[in-house]
């Protein structure tokens, strides 16, 4: 007999398109004659037996909504043996034969651990950071990048009116994808990322050169996790290895204004990037990956992450996927520098 009942959950930081992914999972599973239970607040729903019976109607009117209607959480309890065992017991009690986990790397570690305890899991990559190594693209990244571009365009208007420099801080604690693509598409003059080391002098030199060449507004896009001189900096100079929202932006704008004399303002886009209606690209990606995850469970597969390579759907063993490294696109970064201001 095939799989009769599956679970679905969203976990970790939310990402636009998670609802579209849940919708695809639910409708694909119902199409296959399976029943679906939604776990509320990620793994916490499995631990505390908070499950919702999903129907075609329960995912109606959700495809265009940001956030996640199943709610999400980072679950420290699930990292304990006791928490995991409770989740396994809940799955067994409800006859859940497989779970689709929609989230990032942390969520996939949970999926691997749950699979190892007898509940087959399939991971669907969703995070605005695009920092999941096995896939070219993650659900939410396109929407977040478009938000950055929209905001950068608006900041450019006011920066130009005032002949100012604008420092725009974007998300990405450890990964510069949002900054790189958002920076290129937003026409940034300087892009600062965690993957590349910068000195304050490099940045000052570039800004002064642009001003000398007659440029009115200067746009700097910086990842929250970018470092200067190898250090994470805030106005109190150094954090203790912890990324602080707004830390690098306020530090950089104050230093730039003091050193160059150019009026500088900063804007921390923060969690705005995580919200909003998903783009068409994210909705289609969510539909494809959600549908594929259900096919995997139907075929009796487990401990896999579904992914995109060369625009094709592929899947990897979760453990292997977690060990993979996503090479930073150095050519893209060089190109960005060559065509900036
Ligand atoms: O991983 C997604 C992400 O949005 C990061 O870009 C950011 O650093 C982090 O989550 C913020 O997490 P929280 O919502 O817990 O503040």
CSV table of C-alpha atoms and ligand atoms in Angstrom, one decimal:
chain,number,residue,atom,x,y,z
A,1,UNK,CA,0.0,0.0,0.0
A,2,UNK,CA,1.2,3.5,-0.8
A,3,UNK,CA,1.7,6.4,1.6
A,4,UNK,CA,-1.7,7.4,3.1
A,5,UNK,CA,-0.9,10.3,5.3
A,6,UNK,CA,1.8,12.9,5.4
A,7,UNK,CA,2.7,16.0,7.4
A,8,UNK,CA,3.9,19.4,6.2
A,9,UNK,CA,5.6,22.2,8.1
A,10,UNK,CA,7.5,25.5,7.7
A,11,UNK,CA,10.5,26.1,9.9
A,12,UNK,CA,13.2,28.7,10.5
A,13,UNK,CA,13.0,32.3,9.2
A,14,UNK,CA,9.9,32.8,7.0
A,15,UNK,CA,10.3,33.4,3.3
A,16,UNK,CA,7.8,34.7,0.8
A,17,UNK,CA,6.6,31.7,-1.2
A,18,UNK,CA,6.3,29.4,1.8
A,19,UNK,CA,2.5,29.5,1.5
A,20,UNK,CA,2.7,28.7,-2.1
A,21,UNK,CA,4.9,25.7,-1.3
A,22,UNK,CA,2.5,24.4,1.4
A,23,UNK,CA,-0.3,24.8,-1.1
A,24,UNK,CA,1.5,22.7,-3.7
A,25,UNK,CA,2.3,20.0,-1.1
A,26,UNK,CA,-1.3,19.8,0.1
A,27,UNK,CA,-2.9,19.8,-3.3
A,28,UNK,CA,-0.4,17.4,-4.8
A,29,UNK,CA,-0.8,15.0,-1.9
A,30,UNK,CA,-4.6,15.2,-2.0
A,31,UNK,CA,-4.4,14.5,-5.8
A,32,UNK,CA,-2.4,11.3,-5.0
A,33,UNK,CA,-5.1,10.3,-2.5
A,34,UNK,CA,-3.0,11.1,0.6
A,35,UNK,CA,-4.2,12.9,3.6
A,36,UNK,CA,-2.2,15.9,4.9
A,37,UNK,CA,-1.7,17.3,8.4
A,38,UNK,CA,-0.1,20.7,8.8
A,39,UNK,CA,2.2,21.1,11.8
A,40,UNK,CA,1.8,24.5,13.5
A,41,UNK,CA,5.1,26.5,14.2
A,42,UNK,CA,7.5,24.1,12.5
A,43,UNK,CA,8.8,21.2,14.6
A,44,UNK,CA,7.0,22.6,17.7
A,45,UNK,CA,3.7,21.4,16.2
A,46,UNK,CA,5.0,17.9,16.1
A,47,UNK,CA,6.4,18.0,19.6
A,48,UNK,CA,3.2,19.5,21.1
A,49,UNK,CA,0.7,17.7,18.9
A,50,UNK,CA,-0.6,20.9,17.3
A,51,UNK,CA,-1.7,19.6,13.9
A,52,UNK,CA,-4.3,20.9,11.4
A,53,UNK,CA,-6.1,18.7,8.9
A,54,UNK,CA,-5.4,20.3,5.5
A,55,UNK,CA,-7.9,20.3,2.7
A,56,UNK,CA,-8.0,21.9,-0.8
A,57,UNK,CA,-9.9,24.8,0.8
A,58,UNK,CA,-7.4,25.3,3.7
A,59,UNK,CA,-4.8,26.5,1.2
A,60,UNK,CA,-7.2,28.6,-0.9
A,61,UNK,CA,-6.4,32.2,-1.1
A,62,UNK,CA,-2.8,31.7,0.2
A,63,UNK,CA,-0.6,31.6,-2.9
A,64,UNK,CA,-0.1,35.3,-3.0
A,65,UNK,CA,0.5,35.9,0.7
A,66,UNK,CA,3.8,36.4,2.3
A,67,UNK,CA,4.7,34.9,5.7
A,68,UNK,CA,3.5,31.4,6.4
A,69,UNK,CA,-0.1,30.5,7.4
A,70,UNK,CA,1.3,27.4,9.2
A,71,UNK,CA,3.5,29.8,11.3
A,72,UNK,CA,7.1,29.0,11.8
A,73,UNK,CA,9.7,28.8,14.6
A,74,UNK,CA,13.3,27.9,15.3
A,75,UNK,CA,12.8,25.1,17.8
A,76,UNK,CA,15.5,24.6,20.4
A,77,UNK,CA,13.4,21.8,22.0
A,78,UNK,CA,13.6,19.8,18.8
A,79,UNK,CA,17.3,19.7,19.1
A,80,UNK,CA,17.0,17.6,22.3
A,81,UNK,CA,16.6,13.9,22.2
A,82,UNK,CA,13.4,14.2,24.3
A,83,UNK,CA,11.9,16.8,21.9
A,84,UNK,CA,12.7,14.6,18.9
A,85,UNK,CA,11.2,11.6,20.5
A,86,UNK,CA,8.0,13.5,21.3
A,87,UNK,CA,7.8,14.5,17.6
A,88,UNK,CA,8.3,10.9,16.5
A,89,UNK,CA,5.5,9.8,18.9
A,90,UNK,CA,3.1,12.4,17.5
A,91,UNK,CA,3.8,11.3,14.0
A,92,UNK,CA,3.2,7.6,14.9
A,93,UNK,CA,0.1,8.4,16.8
A,94,UNK,CA,-1.4,10.2,13.8
A,95,UNK,CA,-0.2,7.7,11.2
A,96,UNK,CA,2.1,10.3,9.6
A,97,UNK,CA,4.3,8.3,7.2
A,98,UNK,CA,6.4,11.1,5.8
A,99,UNK,CA,6.9,14.9,6.4
A,100,UNK,CA,7.7,17.7,4.0
A,101,UNK,CA,9.9,20.2,5.7
A,102,UNK,CA,10.0,23.7,4.1
A,103,UNK,CA,12.9,25.8,5.4
A,104,UNK,CA,16.7,26.3,5.4
A,105,UNK,CA,19.7,24.3,6.5
A,106,UNK,CA,18.7,24.2,10.2
A,107,UNK,CA,15.4,22.8,9.3
A,108,UNK,CA,17.0,20.2,7.1
A,109,UNK,CA,19.2,19.0,10.0
A,110,UNK,CA,15.9,18.4,11.9
A,111,UNK,CA,14.6,16.5,8.9
A,112,UNK,CA,17.7,14.3,8.8
A,113,UNK,CA,17.3,13.6,12.6
A,114,UNK,CA,13.6,12.8,12.2
A,115,UNK,CA,14.3,10.5,9.3
A,116,UNK,CA,17.0,8.7,11.4
A,117,UNK,CA,14.3,8.0,14.0
A,118,UNK,CA,12.0,6.4,11.5
A,119,UNK,CA,9.9,9.3,10.0
A,120,UNK,CA,10.9,9.8,6.4
A,121,UNK,CA,11.4,13.5,5.5
A,122,UNK,CA,11.9,15.5,2.4
A,123,UNK,CA,13.3,19.0,2.5
A,124,UNK,CA,12.1,21.9,0.4
A,125,UNK,CA,14.6,24.9,0.4
A,126,UNK,CA,13.1,28.1,1.4
A,127,UNK,CA,15.1,31.1,2.7
A,128,UNK,CA,15.6,34.6,1.5
A,129,UNK,CA,19.3,34.2,2.0
A,130,UNK,CA,19.7,31.7,-0.9
A,131,UNK,CA,22.4,30.1,1.1
A,132,UNK,CA,21.5,26.4,0.6
A,133,UNK,CA,24.4,24.8,-1.2
A,134,UNK,CA,22.6,22.1,-3.2
A,135,UNK,CA,20.3,24.4,-5.0
A,136,UNK,CA,20.9,27.3,-7.4
A,137,UNK,CA,17.9,29.1,-5.9
A,138,UNK,CA,15.7,29.0,-2.8
A,139,UNK,CA,12.1,30.0,-2.3
A,140,UNK,CA,11.9,33.6,-1.2
A,141,UNK,CA,15.2,34.9,-2.5
A,142,UNK,CA,13.7,36.4,-5.7
A,143,UNK,CA,11.0,38.3,-3.8
A,144,UNK,CA,13.5,39.6,-1.1
A,145,UNK,CA,15.9,40.7,-3.8
A,146,UNK,CA,13.1,42.6,-5.6
A,147,UNK,CA,12.2,44.3,-2.3
A,148,UNK,CA,15.8,45.5,-2.0
A,149,UNK,CA,15.8,46.8,-5.5
A,150,UNK,CA,12.5,48.7,-4.9
A,151,UNK,CA,13.9,50.2,-1.7
A,152,UNK,CA,17.2,51.1,-3.3
A,153,UNK,CA,15.4,52.9,-6.1
A,154,UNK,CA,13.5,55.0,-3.6
A,155,UNK,CA,16.6,55.8,-1.7
A,156,UNK,CA,18.3,56.8,-4.9
A,157,UNK,CA,15.6,59.5,-5.5
A,158,UNK,CA,16.1,61.2,-2.2
A,159,UNK,CA,19.9,60.7,-2.2
A,160,UNK,CA,20.1,62.4,-5.5
A,161,UNK,CA,18.0,65.4,-4.4
A,162,UNK,CA,20.3,66.0,-1.5
A,163,UNK,CA,23.7,65.0,-3.1
A,164,UNK,CA,24.0,62.3,-0.4
A,165,UNK,CA,25.6,59.0,0.0
A,166,UNK,CA,23.1,56.2,1.1
A,167,UNK,CA,24.2,53.1,2.9
A,168,UNK,CA,21.5,50.3,2.5
A,169,UNK,CA,21.9,47.4,4.8
A,170,UNK,CA,20.4,44.1,3.6
A,171,UNK,CA,20.0,40.7,5.2
A,172,UNK,CA,22.4,37.8,4.9
A,173,UNK,CA,24.3,37.0,8.0
A,174,UNK,CA,26.7,34.7,6.3
A,175,UNK,CA,25.8,35.0,2.6
A,176,UNK,CA,26.0,37.9,0.3
A,177,UNK,CA,23.5,36.8,-2.4
A,178,UNK,CA,20.8,39.3,-1.6
A,179,UNK,CA,23.5,42.1,-1.5
A,180,UNK,CA,25.1,41.0,-4.7
A,181,UNK,CA,22.0,40.6,-6.8
A,182,UNK,CA,20.1,43.4,-5.1
A,183,UNK,CA,23.1,45.6,-5.5
A,184,UNK,CA,23.6,44.9,-9.2
A,185,UNK,CA,19.9,45.3,-10.0
A,186,UNK,CA,19.7,48.4,-7.8
A,187,UNK,CA,22.7,50.0,-9.6
A,188,UNK,CA,24.8,50.2,-6.4
A,189,UNK,CA,28.2,51.9,-6.6
A,190,UNK,CA,29.7,49.8,-3.9
A,191,UNK,CA,28.6,46.3,-2.8
A,192,UNK,CA,29.9,44.9,0.5
A,193,UNK,CA,29.5,41.2,1.3
A,194,UNK,CA,30.6,38.7,4.0
A,195,UNK,CA,32.5,36.6,1.4
A,196,UNK,CA,34.9,39.5,0.5
A,197,UNK,CA,37.2,41.4,2.8
A,198,UNK,CA,37.2,45.2,2.6
A,199,UNK,CA,39.0,48.0,4.3
A,200,UNK,CA,37.5,51.3,5.2
A,201,UNK,CA,40.2,53.0,3.0
A,202,UNK,CA,39.0,51.0,-0.1
A,203,UNK,CA,35.5,52.2,0.5
A,204,UNK,CA,36.5,55.9,1.2
A,205,UNK,CA,38.7,55.9,-1.9
A,206,UNK,CA,35.8,54.7,-4.1
A,207,UNK,CA,33.3,57.2,-2.7
A,208,UNK,CA,35.7,60.1,-3.1
A,209,UNK,CA,36.6,59.1,-6.6
A,210,UNK,CA,32.9,59.0,-7.6
A,211,UNK,CA,32.3,62.4,-6.1
A,212,UNK,CA,35.3,63.8,-7.9
A,213,UNK,CA,33.9,62.4,-11.1
A,214,UNK,CA,30.8,64.5,-10.5
A,215,UNK,CA,28.4,61.8,-9.3
A,216,UNK,CA,25.6,63.2,-7.1
A,217,UNK,CA,24.1,60.3,-5.2
A,218,UNK,CA,26.2,57.3,-4.1
A,219,UNK,CA,24.5,54.0,-3.2
A,220,UNK,CA,26.3,51.5,-1.0
A,221,UNK,CA,24.6,48.1,-0.5
A,222,UNK,CA,26.0,46.2,2.5
A,223,UNK,CA,25.2,42.8,3.9
A,224,UNK,CA,24.4,42.7,7.6
A,225,UNK,CA,27.3,40.2,7.9
A,226,UNK,CA,29.9,42.1,5.9
A,227,UNK,CA,33.2,42.8,7.7
A,228,UNK,CA,35.6,45.6,7.5
A,229,UNK,CA,39.3,44.8,8.0
A,230,UNK,CA,38.1,41.3,8.9
A,231,UNK,CA,36.0,42.5,11.8
A,232,UNK,CA,32.3,42.8,12.3
A,233,UNK,CA,31.9,46.4,13.3
A,234,UNK,CA,29.4,48.7,15.0
A,235,UNK,CA,29.8,52.2,16.3
A,236,UNK,CA,31.2,50.7,19.5
A,237,UNK,CA,33.8,49.3,17.0
A,238,UNK,CA,33.5,45.6,17.5
A,239,UNK,CA,30.8,43.1,18.2
A,240,UNK,CA,31.7,39.8,19.9
A,241,UNK,CA,31.4,37.9,16.6
A,242,UNK,CA,27.6,38.5,16.5
A,243,UNK,CA,25.8,40.1,13.6
A,244,UNK,CA,23.8,43.1,14.8
A,245,UNK,CA,21.0,44.4,12.6
A,246,UNK,CA,22.0,48.0,11.7
A,247,UNK,CA,25.5,47.6,13.2
A,248,UNK,CA,27.6,47.8,10.0
A,249,UNK,CA,25.3,50.4,8.4
A,250,UNK,CA,25.5,52.9,11.2
A,251,UNK,CA,29.2,52.4,11.6
A,252,UNK,CA,29.9,52.8,7.9
A,253,UNK,CA,27.8,55.9,7.4
A,254,UNK,CA,29.2,57.7,10.4
A,255,UNK,CA,32.8,56.9,9.4
A,256,UNK,CA,32.2,57.9,5.8
A,257,UNK,CA,30.6,61.2,6.6
A,258,UNK,CA,33.4,62.0,9.1
A,259,UNK,CA,36.3,61.0,6.8
A,260,UNK,CA,34.9,62.3,3.4
A,261,UNK,CA,32.7,65.2,4.6
A,262,UNK,CA,29.9,63.8,2.3
A,263,UNK,CA,26.5,63.8,3.9
A,264,UNK,CA,25.6,60.2,4.5
A,265,UNK,CA,22.5,58.5,5.7
A,266,UNK,CA,21.8,54.8,6.3
A,267,UNK,CA,18.8,52.6,6.0
A,268,UNK,CA,18.4,49.1,7.5
A,269,UNK,CA,15.9,47.2,5.4
A,270,UNK,CA,15.7,44.4,8.0
A,271,UNK,CA,12.7,42.2,8.2
A,272,UNK,CA,10.9,44.1,5.5
A,273,UNK,CA,12.8,41.8,3.2
A,274,UNK,CA,11.2,38.8,4.6
A,275,UNK,CA,7.6,40.0,3.9
A,276,UNK,CA,5.4,40.8,1.0
A,277,UNK,CA,3.6,39.0,-1.8
A,278,UNK,CA,5.9,36.4,-3.4
A,279,UNK,CA,7.1,37.1,-6.9
A,280,UNK,CA,5.8,35.0,-9.9
A,281,UNK,CA,9.2,33.3,-9.9
A,282,UNK,CA,9.0,32.3,-6.2
A,283,UNK,CA,5.4,31.1,-6.6
A,284,UNK,CA,6.4,28.8,-9.6
A,285,UNK,CA,9.5,27.6,-7.8
A,286,UNK,CA,7.4,26.8,-4.7
A,287,UNK,CA,4.8,24.9,-6.8
A,288,UNK,CA,7.5,22.8,-8.6
A,289,UNK,CA,9.5,22.0,-5.5
A,290,UNK,CA,6.4,21.3,-3.3
A,291,UNK,CA,4.9,19.0,-6.0
A,292,UNK,CA,8.3,17.2,-6.4
A,293,UNK,CA,8.6,16.6,-2.7
A,294,UNK,CA,5.3,14.8,-2.6
A,295,UNK,CA,6.3,12.6,-5.6
A,296,UNK,CA,9.4,11.6,-3.6
A,297,UNK,CA,7.4,10.5,-0.6
A,298,UNK,CA,5.0,8.7,-2.9
A,299,UNK,CA,7.9,6.8,-4.4
A,300,UNK,CA,9.0,5.8,-0.9
A,301,UNK,CA,12.1,8.1,-0.9
A,302,UNK,CA,13.3,9.7,2.3
A,303,UNK,CA,16.1,11.9,3.7
A,304,UNK,CA,16.2,13.9,0.4
A,305,UNK,CA,16.3,17.6,-0.4
A,306,UNK,CA,14.6,18.7,-3.6
A,307,UNK,CA,16.6,21.4,-5.5
A,308,UNK,CA,17.2,23.2,-8.8
A,309,UNK,CA,20.3,22.7,-10.9
A,310,UNK,CA,20.4,24.2,-14.5
A,311,UNK,CA,16.7,25.0,-14.1
A,312,UNK,CA,15.9,21.3,-13.7
A,313,UNK,CA,14.5,19.7,-10.5
A,314,UNK,CA,17.0,17.3,-8.8
A,315,UNK,CA,17.3,15.8,-5.3
A,316,UNK,CA,20.1,15.0,-2.9
A,317,UNK,CA,20.6,13.0,0.2
A,318,UNK,CA,20.1,15.5,3.1
A,319,UNK,CA,23.4,14.7,4.8
A,320,UNK,CA,25.3,15.1,1.5
A,321,UNK,CA,23.4,18.4,0.8
A,322,UNK,CA,24.3,19.8,4.2
A,323,UNK,CA,28.0,19.1,3.5
A,324,UNK,CA,28.0,20.8,0.1
A,325,UNK,CA,29.6,24.2,-0.4
A,326,UNK,CA,28.0,26.8,-2.6
A,327,UNK,CA,30.8,28.6,-4.5
A,328,UNK,CA,30.6,32.4,-4.3
A,329,UNK,CA,30.0,33.9,-7.8
A,330,UNK,CA,33.3,35.8,-8.0
A,331,UNK,CA,32.8,36.5,-11.7
A,332,UNK,CA,29.5,38.2,-11.0
A,333,UNK,CA,31.1,40.2,-8.2
A,334,UNK,CA,33.9,41.4,-10.5
A,335,UNK,CA,31.4,42.3,-13.2
A,336,UNK,CA,29.4,44.3,-10.6
A,337,UNK,CA,32.5,46.3,-9.7
A,338,UNK,CA,33.4,46.9,-13.3
A,339,UNK,CA,30.0,48.4,-14.2
A,340,UNK,CA,29.5,50.4,-10.9
A,341,UNK,CA,29.8,54.2,-10.9
B,1,LIG,O1,18.1,33.4,7.5
B,1,LIG,C1,17.2,34.3,7.1
B,1,LIG,C2,17.4,35.6,7.9
B,1,LIG,O2,16.4,36.5,7.5
B,1,LIG,C3,18.8,36.2,7.8
B,1,LIG,O3,19.0,36.9,6.6
B,1,LIG,C4,18.8,37.1,9.0
B,1,LIG,O4,20.1,37.3,9.5
B,1,LIG,C5,18.1,36.2,10.0
B,1,LIG,O5,17.2,35.4,9.3
B,1,LIG,C6,17.2,37.1,11.0
B,1,LIG,O6,16.6,36.2,11.9
B,1,LIG,P1,15.5,36.7,13.0
B,1,LIG,O7,14.2,36.7,12.2
B,1,LIG,O8,15.5,35.6,14.0
B,1,LIG,O9,15.9,38.0,13.5
